């Protein structure tokens, strides 16, 4: 399928643009010199609203459906430093919707990082210190079903957004991103590049994989798992990627082994706990290029990129595009960890 056809099929779905596109695709010259190959960064951290990030692209499709259904309230959920919840709240405010955010944890004594931004947008935050999945014991789909029931009981009628905006509709945002990156890369003479991204719910990866496959692109996506969050993760992503293609009128079957995901290796202790390699990677990119990463998602994904490249697992000289998915507000929830000597002076 060519780019015009894919764009036309995407345009069949309602979308409310929330940011300016395309986001920049920038070279990282000093890092490229150190690694001996071209490295680029795709700045999806530059997307609004509410300090933005990758979830903006998914929310453009999801909130368009919420408006179409004349919803008044939107509900979503995530971990305490969920960027998705924070961006949902900001985008909902912009569209005149009432945001409700669920956290399956104790209400923290201090609202830091993303939680502080939620306070500013006036989002209703519901803290329920049990359940909520995300510990690898439940599938993502089961977790969504349970939270949806809890939200219905507590909030009443609402538009429900799965964790991370993870649905075929939300992932259309990353099919659109695949088109955008493919066009930018070709315009810059970048061929056969890897696109490395963090995988939390994996929707960004699934959308990219679906989009690049449908386009017949030579760009190769690779997801770095940041949390060991879900039971049967590759199975679920294979199903989702197939469904995205089908919704775009081009059914394709994906097996779990077709999902380019490095599972577990770069998670460290657990989701949300920055590993030493993550903090080193974060510091290395900040000092070399002045680019800031976050300690929960992009820091771990970038640590994965550096390690895989060093071990020759990303070929030898193909360019690498690092997809910066945002998340910087979380830096301010990890002040102590960042100051305690894990990060050198
Ligand atoms: C900053 C950041 N990067 C990456 C991700 C992962 O995206 P996905 O859930 O689509 O895998 C998330 C959210 O989960 C995020 O907030």
CSV table of C-alpha atoms and ligand atoms in Angstrom, one decimal:
chain,number,residue,atom,x,y,z
A,1,UNK,CA,0.0,0.0,0.0
A,2,UNK,CA,1.4,3.4,-0.8
A,3,UNK,CA,1.4,6.4,1.6
A,4,UNK,CA,-1.5,8.1,-0.1
A,5,UNK,CA,-3.7,5.0,0.2
A,6,UNK,CA,-2.8,4.5,3.9
A,7,UNK,CA,-3.5,8.1,4.6
A,8,UNK,CA,-6.9,7.8,3.0
A,9,UNK,CA,-7.7,4.8,5.1
A,10,UNK,CA,-6.6,6.5,8.3
A,11,UNK,CA,-8.7,9.5,7.3
A,12,UNK,CA,-11.8,7.4,7.4
A,13,UNK,CA,-11.6,7.5,11.3
A,14,UNK,CA,-12.4,10.7,13.2
A,15,UNK,CA,-9.4,12.5,14.7
A,16,UNK,CA,-9.1,15.7,16.6
A,17,UNK,CA,-5.5,17.0,16.1
A,18,UNK,CA,-4.0,18.1,19.4
A,19,UNK,CA,-0.4,19.0,18.3
A,20,UNK,CA,1.7,20.2,15.4
A,21,UNK,CA,3.2,17.7,13.0
A,22,UNK,CA,5.6,16.4,11.9
A,23,UNK,CA,7.7,16.3,15.0
A,24,UNK,CA,11.4,16.8,14.3
A,25,UNK,CA,13.7,14.0,13.3
A,26,UNK,CA,17.1,15.2,14.4
A,27,UNK,CA,20.6,13.8,14.1
A,28,UNK,CA,22.6,13.1,17.3
A,29,UNK,CA,26.1,14.0,15.9
A,30,UNK,CA,28.1,13.5,19.0
A,31,UNK,CA,26.5,10.2,20.0
A,32,UNK,CA,26.9,9.1,16.3
A,33,UNK,CA,30.6,9.8,16.5
A,34,UNK,CA,30.9,7.7,19.7
A,35,UNK,CA,28.9,4.8,18.3
A,36,UNK,CA,30.5,4.9,14.9
A,37,UNK,CA,27.1,5.0,13.1
A,38,UNK,CA,24.3,7.4,12.4
A,39,UNK,CA,21.9,7.9,15.3
A,40,UNK,CA,18.8,10.1,15.1
A,41,UNK,CA,16.1,11.1,17.5
A,42,UNK,CA,12.4,11.5,16.7
A,43,UNK,CA,11.0,14.1,19.0
A,44,UNK,CA,7.6,12.9,20.0
A,45,UNK,CA,8.4,14.4,23.4
A,46,UNK,CA,7.7,17.7,21.7
A,47,UNK,CA,4.0,17.0,21.3
A,48,UNK,CA,1.4,18.9,23.4
A,49,UNK,CA,-0.8,19.3,25.3
A,50,UNK,CA,0.1,19.4,29.0
A,51,UNK,CA,3.8,18.7,28.3
A,52,UNK,CA,2.7,15.9,25.9
A,53,UNK,CA,4.5,12.8,24.7
A,54,UNK,CA,3.5,9.7,22.6
A,55,UNK,CA,0.0,9.4,24.1
A,56,UNK,CA,-1.0,12.6,22.3
A,57,UNK,CA,-1.1,10.7,19.0
A,58,UNK,CA,-3.3,8.0,20.4
A,59,UNK,CA,-5.6,10.5,22.2
A,60,UNK,CA,-6.4,12.3,18.9
A,61,UNK,CA,-8.3,9.3,17.8
A,62,UNK,CA,-9.7,8.2,21.1
A,63,UNK,CA,-11.0,11.6,22.2
A,64,UNK,CA,-12.5,12.2,18.8
A,65,UNK,CA,-14.6,9.1,19.4
A,66,UNK,CA,-15.4,10.3,22.9
A,67,UNK,CA,-16.7,13.6,21.5
A,68,UNK,CA,-18.6,11.8,18.8
A,69,UNK,CA,-20.4,9.7,21.5
A,70,UNK,CA,-21.2,13.0,23.3
A,71,UNK,CA,-19.4,11.8,26.4
A,72,UNK,CA,-19.0,14.3,29.3
A,73,UNK,CA,-16.5,12.3,31.4
A,74,UNK,CA,-13.4,10.4,30.3
A,75,UNK,CA,-11.8,7.7,32.5
A,76,UNK,CA,-8.3,6.2,32.3
A,77,UNK,CA,-5.7,4.7,34.6
A,78,UNK,CA,-2.0,4.0,35.1
A,79,UNK,CA,0.9,3.8,37.5
A,80,UNK,CA,1.5,6.8,39.8
A,81,UNK,CA,3.8,8.5,37.3
A,82,UNK,CA,1.6,7.7,34.3
A,83,UNK,CA,2.3,10.2,31.5
A,84,UNK,CA,-0.7,8.8,29.7
A,85,UNK,CA,-3.0,9.8,32.5
A,86,UNK,CA,-1.5,13.3,32.7
A,87,UNK,CA,-1.8,13.9,28.9
A,88,UNK,CA,-5.3,12.5,28.9
A,89,UNK,CA,-6.3,15.0,31.6
A,90,UNK,CA,-4.8,18.0,29.7
A,91,UNK,CA,-6.3,16.9,26.4
A,92,UNK,CA,-9.7,16.3,28.0
A,93,UNK,CA,-9.7,19.8,29.5
A,94,UNK,CA,-8.9,21.3,26.1
A,95,UNK,CA,-11.9,19.5,24.7
A,96,UNK,CA,-14.3,20.4,27.5
A,97,UNK,CA,-14.4,16.8,29.0
A,98,UNK,CA,-14.1,15.9,32.7
A,99,UNK,CA,-11.0,13.7,33.3
A,100,UNK,CA,-11.1,10.9,35.9
A,101,UNK,CA,-7.8,9.1,36.6
A,102,UNK,CA,-7.6,5.9,38.5
A,103,UNK,CA,-4.5,4.7,40.4
A,104,UNK,CA,-4.4,1.4,42.1
A,105,UNK,CA,-2.1,2.5,44.8
A,106,UNK,CA,-2.2,4.5,48.0
A,107,UNK,CA,-2.6,8.2,47.6
A,108,UNK,CA,1.0,9.5,48.0
A,109,UNK,CA,1.7,12.0,50.7
A,110,UNK,CA,3.1,14.5,48.1
A,111,UNK,CA,1.9,15.0,44.6
A,112,UNK,CA,5.1,15.0,42.6
A,113,UNK,CA,5.9,15.0,38.9
A,114,UNK,CA,2.9,14.0,36.8
A,115,UNK,CA,0.6,14.0,39.8
A,116,UNK,CA,1.3,17.7,40.4
A,117,UNK,CA,0.4,18.4,36.8
A,118,UNK,CA,-2.8,16.5,37.2
A,119,UNK,CA,-3.6,18.8,40.2
A,120,UNK,CA,-3.1,21.8,38.0
A,121,UNK,CA,-5.5,20.5,35.3
A,122,UNK,CA,-8.1,19.7,38.0
A,123,UNK,CA,-8.3,16.1,37.0
A,124,UNK,CA,-10.3,13.9,39.5
A,125,UNK,CA,-7.8,11.4,40.9
A,126,UNK,CA,-9.1,8.2,42.4
A,127,UNK,CA,-6.6,6.2,44.5
A,128,UNK,CA,-7.7,2.6,45.2
A,129,UNK,CA,-4.8,0.7,46.9
A,130,UNK,CA,-5.5,-2.8,45.4
A,131,UNK,CA,-5.8,-4.6,42.1
A,132,UNK,CA,-5.2,-2.7,38.9
A,133,UNK,CA,-2.9,-5.3,37.3
A,134,UNK,CA,0.5,-4.2,35.9
A,135,UNK,CA,2.4,-6.8,37.9
A,136,UNK,CA,2.6,-9.4,35.2
A,137,UNK,CA,-0.1,-11.6,36.8
A,138,UNK,CA,-3.0,-10.5,34.4
A,139,UNK,CA,-3.3,-9.8,30.7
A,140,UNK,CA,-3.7,-6.2,29.7
A,141,UNK,CA,-7.2,-7.0,28.3
A,142,UNK,CA,-8.4,-8.5,31.6
A,143,UNK,CA,-7.0,-5.6,33.6
A,144,UNK,CA,-8.9,-3.1,31.3
A,145,UNK,CA,-12.2,-5.0,31.8
A,146,UNK,CA,-11.9,-5.0,35.6
A,147,UNK,CA,-11.0,-1.3,35.8
A,148,UNK,CA,-13.8,-0.4,33.5
A,149,UNK,CA,-16.3,-2.0,35.9
A,150,UNK,CA,-14.8,-0.2,38.9
A,151,UNK,CA,-15.0,3.1,37.0
A,152,UNK,CA,-18.6,2.5,36.0
A,153,UNK,CA,-19.5,2.0,39.6
A,154,UNK,CA,-17.6,5.1,40.9
A,155,UNK,CA,-17.9,7.6,38.1
A,156,UNK,CA,-21.1,6.6,36.2
A,157,UNK,CA,-21.4,7.0,32.5
A,158,UNK,CA,-18.1,7.8,30.8
A,159,UNK,CA,-15.8,7.2,27.8
A,160,UNK,CA,-13.3,4.6,28.9
A,161,UNK,CA,-9.7,4.8,27.6
A,162,UNK,CA,-7.6,1.7,28.2
A,163,UNK,CA,-4.3,2.0,30.0
A,164,UNK,CA,-1.8,3.7,27.8
A,165,UNK,CA,-4.6,4.4,25.2
A,166,UNK,CA,-4.0,0.8,24.2
A,167,UNK,CA,-6.7,-0.1,21.6
A,168,UNK,CA,-6.7,-0.5,17.8
A,169,UNK,CA,-8.2,3.0,17.6
A,170,UNK,CA,-5.6,4.6,19.8
A,171,UNK,CA,-2.8,2.8,17.9
A,172,UNK,CA,-3.9,4.5,14.6
A,173,UNK,CA,-2.0,7.4,16.0
A,174,UNK,CA,1.2,5.4,15.6
A,175,UNK,CA,0.2,4.2,12.1
A,176,UNK,CA,0.1,7.9,11.2
A,177,UNK,CA,3.5,8.3,12.9
A,178,UNK,CA,4.9,5.4,10.8
A,179,UNK,CA,3.8,7.3,7.7
A,180,UNK,CA,5.4,10.5,9.1
A,181,UNK,CA,8.8,8.8,10.0
A,182,UNK,CA,9.0,6.9,6.8
A,183,UNK,CA,8.5,10.1,4.7
A,184,UNK,CA,11.0,12.0,6.9
A,185,UNK,CA,13.6,9.3,6.7
A,186,UNK,CA,13.4,9.0,3.0
A,187,UNK,CA,13.6,12.8,2.7
A,188,UNK,CA,16.8,12.7,4.7
A,189,UNK,CA,18.3,9.7,2.8
A,190,UNK,CA,18.0,7.4,5.8
A,191,UNK,CA,17.6,3.8,4.7
A,192,UNK,CA,17.1,0.5,6.5
A,193,UNK,CA,17.1,2.2,9.9
A,194,UNK,CA,16.0,0.6,13.2
A,195,UNK,CA,13.4,2.6,15.1
A,196,UNK,CA,13.9,1.9,18.8
A,197,UNK,CA,11.1,2.7,21.2
A,198,UNK,CA,10.0,2.0,24.8
A,199,UNK,CA,7.2,-0.5,25.2
A,200,UNK,CA,4.9,-0.1,28.2
A,201,UNK,CA,1.5,-1.2,26.9
A,202,UNK,CA,3.1,-1.8,23.5
A,203,UNK,CA,0.6,0.2,21.5
A,204,UNK,CA,3.2,2.5,20.1
A,205,UNK,CA,5.2,-0.5,18.9
A,206,UNK,CA,2.1,-2.2,17.5
A,207,UNK,CA,1.0,0.9,15.6
A,208,UNK,CA,4.4,1.4,14.1
A,209,UNK,CA,4.7,-2.2,13.2
A,210,UNK,CA,1.3,-2.2,11.5
A,211,UNK,CA,2.0,1.1,9.7
A,212,UNK,CA,5.5,0.2,8.5
A,213,UNK,CA,4.3,-3.3,7.4
A,214,UNK,CA,1.4,-1.9,5.4
A,215,UNK,CA,3.7,0.6,3.8
A,216,UNK,CA,6.3,-2.0,2.9
A,217,UNK,CA,8.8,0.3,4.6
A,218,UNK,CA,12.4,-0.7,5.1
A,219,UNK,CA,12.4,0.8,8.6
A,220,UNK,CA,12.5,-1.8,11.4
A,221,UNK,CA,10.7,-1.1,14.7
A,222,UNK,CA,12.1,-2.6,17.9
A,223,UNK,CA,10.4,-2.3,21.3
A,224,UNK,CA,12.2,-2.4,24.6
A,225,UNK,CA,9.9,-3.6,27.4
A,226,UNK,CA,10.2,-1.3,30.4
A,227,UNK,CA,8.1,-3.1,33.0
A,228,UNK,CA,7.2,-6.9,32.6
A,229,UNK,CA,3.7,-5.6,33.2
A,230,UNK,CA,1.5,-8.0,31.4
A,231,UNK,CA,0.9,-11.7,31.1
A,232,UNK,CA,1.1,-12.9,27.5
A,233,UNK,CA,2.4,-9.6,26.2
A,234,UNK,CA,3.7,-10.7,22.8
A,235,UNK,CA,0.5,-12.7,22.2
A,236,UNK,CA,-1.6,-9.7,22.9
A,237,UNK,CA,0.5,-7.4,20.7
A,238,UNK,CA,0.4,-9.9,17.8
A,239,UNK,CA,-3.4,-9.8,18.1
A,240,UNK,CA,-3.6,-6.1,18.3
A,241,UNK,CA,-1.2,-5.5,15.4
A,242,UNK,CA,-3.4,-7.8,13.2
A,243,UNK,CA,-6.5,-6.0,14.3
A,244,UNK,CA,-5.0,-2.5,13.4
A,245,UNK,CA,-4.2,-3.8,9.9
A,246,UNK,CA,-7.7,-5.3,9.5
A,247,UNK,CA,-9.3,-2.0,10.6
A,248,UNK,CA,-7.3,-0.4,7.8
A,249,UNK,CA,-8.8,-2.8,5.3
A,250,UNK,CA,-5.7,-5.0,5.0
A,251,UNK,CA,-6.0,-8.1,7.3
A,252,UNK,CA,-2.6,-9.6,8.2
A,253,UNK,CA,-1.8,-12.3,10.7
A,254,UNK,CA,1.0,-11.7,13.2
A,255,UNK,CA,2.4,-14.4,15.4
A,256,UNK,CA,3.9,-13.6,18.8
A,257,UNK,CA,7.3,-14.3,17.3
A,258,UNK,CA,6.7,-11.5,14.7
A,259,UNK,CA,6.6,-8.9,17.4
A,260,UNK,CA,10.0,-7.2,17.6
A,261,UNK,CA,10.0,-6.9,21.4
A,262,UNK,CA,12.9,-7.3,23.8
A,263,UNK,CA,11.0,-8.5,26.8
A,264,UNK,CA,12.3,-8.2,30.4
A,265,UNK,CA,16.0,-7.6,29.7
A,266,UNK,CA,16.2,-3.9,30.4
A,267,UNK,CA,13.5,-3.6,33.0
A,268,UNK,CA,15.9,-3.7,36.0
A,269,UNK,CA,14.2,-4.4,39.4
A,270,UNK,CA,10.7,-3.5,38.2
A,271,UNK,CA,8.5,-1.1,36.3
A,272,UNK,CA,8.9,2.4,37.6
A,273,UNK,CA,12.2,1.8,39.3
A,274,UNK,CA,15.1,3.4,37.3
A,275,UNK,CA,17.9,0.9,36.9
A,276,UNK,CA,21.5,1.9,37.1
A,277,UNK,CA,21.9,1.4,33.3
A,278,UNK,CA,18.8,3.6,32.8
A,279,UNK,CA,20.4,6.4,34.9
A,280,UNK,CA,23.7,6.1,33.1
A,281,UNK,CA,22.0,6.2,29.7
A,282,UNK,CA,20.0,9.2,30.7
A,283,UNK,CA,23.1,11.0,31.8
A,284,UNK,CA,25.1,10.1,28.8
A,285,UNK,CA,22.5,11.5,26.3
A,286,UNK,CA,22.0,14.7,28.4
A,287,UNK,CA,25.8,15.3,28.5
A,288,UNK,CA,26.5,14.5,24.9
A,289,UNK,CA,23.5,16.0,23.2
A,290,UNK,CA,21.6,18.1,25.8
A,291,UNK,CA,18.6,15.8,25.3
A,292,UNK,CA,16.7,14.8,28.4
A,293,UNK,CA,15.1,11.4,28.9
A,294,UNK,CA,12.8,10.2,31.6
A,295,UNK,CA,13.6,7.6,34.3
A,296,UNK,CA,10.7,5.2,33.7
A,297,UNK,CA,10.4,4.7,29.9
A,298,UNK,CA,12.8,6.4,27.6
A,299,UNK,CA,15.9,6.0,29.9
A,300,UNK,CA,15.4,2.2,30.0
A,301,UNK,CA,14.7,2.1,26.2
A,302,UNK,CA,17.8,4.1,25.5
A,303,UNK,CA,19.9,1.9,27.8
A,304,UNK,CA,18.6,-1.0,25.7
A,305,UNK,CA,19.6,0.7,22.5
A,306,UNK,CA,23.1,1.4,23.7
A,307,UNK,CA,23.6,-2.2,25.0
A,308,UNK,CA,22.2,-3.8,21.9
A,309,UNK,CA,24.3,-1.7,19.6
A,310,UNK,CA,27.4,-2.4,21.7
A,311,UNK,CA,26.7,-6.2,21.4
A,312,UNK,CA,26.2,-6.0,17.7
A,313,UNK,CA,22.5,-6.9,17.9
A,314,UNK,CA,21.4,-4.0,15.8
A,315,UNK,CA,23.4,-5.0,12.7
A,316,UNK,CA,26.6,-3.1,12.2
A,317,UNK,CA,26.2,0.2,10.4
A,318,UNK,CA,22.4,0.7,9.8
A,319,UNK,CA,21.2,4.0,11.2
A,320,UNK,CA,19.3,4.0,14.4
A,321,UNK,CA,16.3,6.2,15.1
A,322,UNK,CA,15.4,6.6,18.8
A,323,UNK,CA,11.8,7.5,19.3
A,324,UNK,CA,11.6,9.9,22.2
A,325,UNK,CA,8.2,9.3,23.6
A,326,UNK,CA,8.3,12.0,26.4
A,327,UNK,CA,7.8,11.4,30.1
A,328,UNK,CA,10.0,14.2,31.4
A,329,UNK,CA,7.6,15.3,34.3
A,330,UNK,CA,8.5,11.9,36.0
A,331,UNK,CA,12.1,13.2,36.4
A,332,UNK,CA,10.8,15.5,39.2
A,333,UNK,CA,9.3,12.5,41.1
A,334,UNK,CA,12.7,10.9,41.2
A,335,UNK,CA,14.8,13.7,42.6
A,336,UNK,CA,16.3,11.7,45.4
A,337,UNK,CA,17.2,8.8,43.2
A,338,UNK,CA,18.8,11.2,40.7
A,339,UNK,CA,20.7,13.0,43.4
A,340,UNK,CA,21.8,10.1,45.6
A,341,UNK,CA,25.0,9.4,43.7
A,342,UNK,CA,23.5,7.1,41.1
A,343,UNK,CA,24.1,10.0,38.8
A,344,UNK,CA,27.7,11.2,38.9
A,345,UNK,CA,28.7,14.8,39.1
B,1,LIG,C1,7.1,8.4,28.1
B,1,LIG,C2,6.5,7.2,27.6
B,1,LIG,N1,7.2,6.4,26.8
B,1,LIG,C3,6.7,5.3,26.3
B,1,LIG,C4,5.5,4.8,26.7
B,1,LIG,C5,5.1,3.4,26.2
B,1,LIG,O1,4.1,3.6,25.2
B,1,LIG,P1,3.2,2.3,24.9
B,1,LIG,O2,2.3,2.2,26.1
B,1,LIG,O3,2.5,2.7,23.7
B,1,LIG,O4,4.0,1.1,24.8
B,1,LIG,C6,4.8,5.5,27.6
B,1,LIG,C7,3.5,5.0,28.2
B,1,LIG,O5,3.2,3.9,28.5
B,1,LIG,C8,5.2,6.7,28.1
B,1,LIG,O6,4.6,7.5,29.0
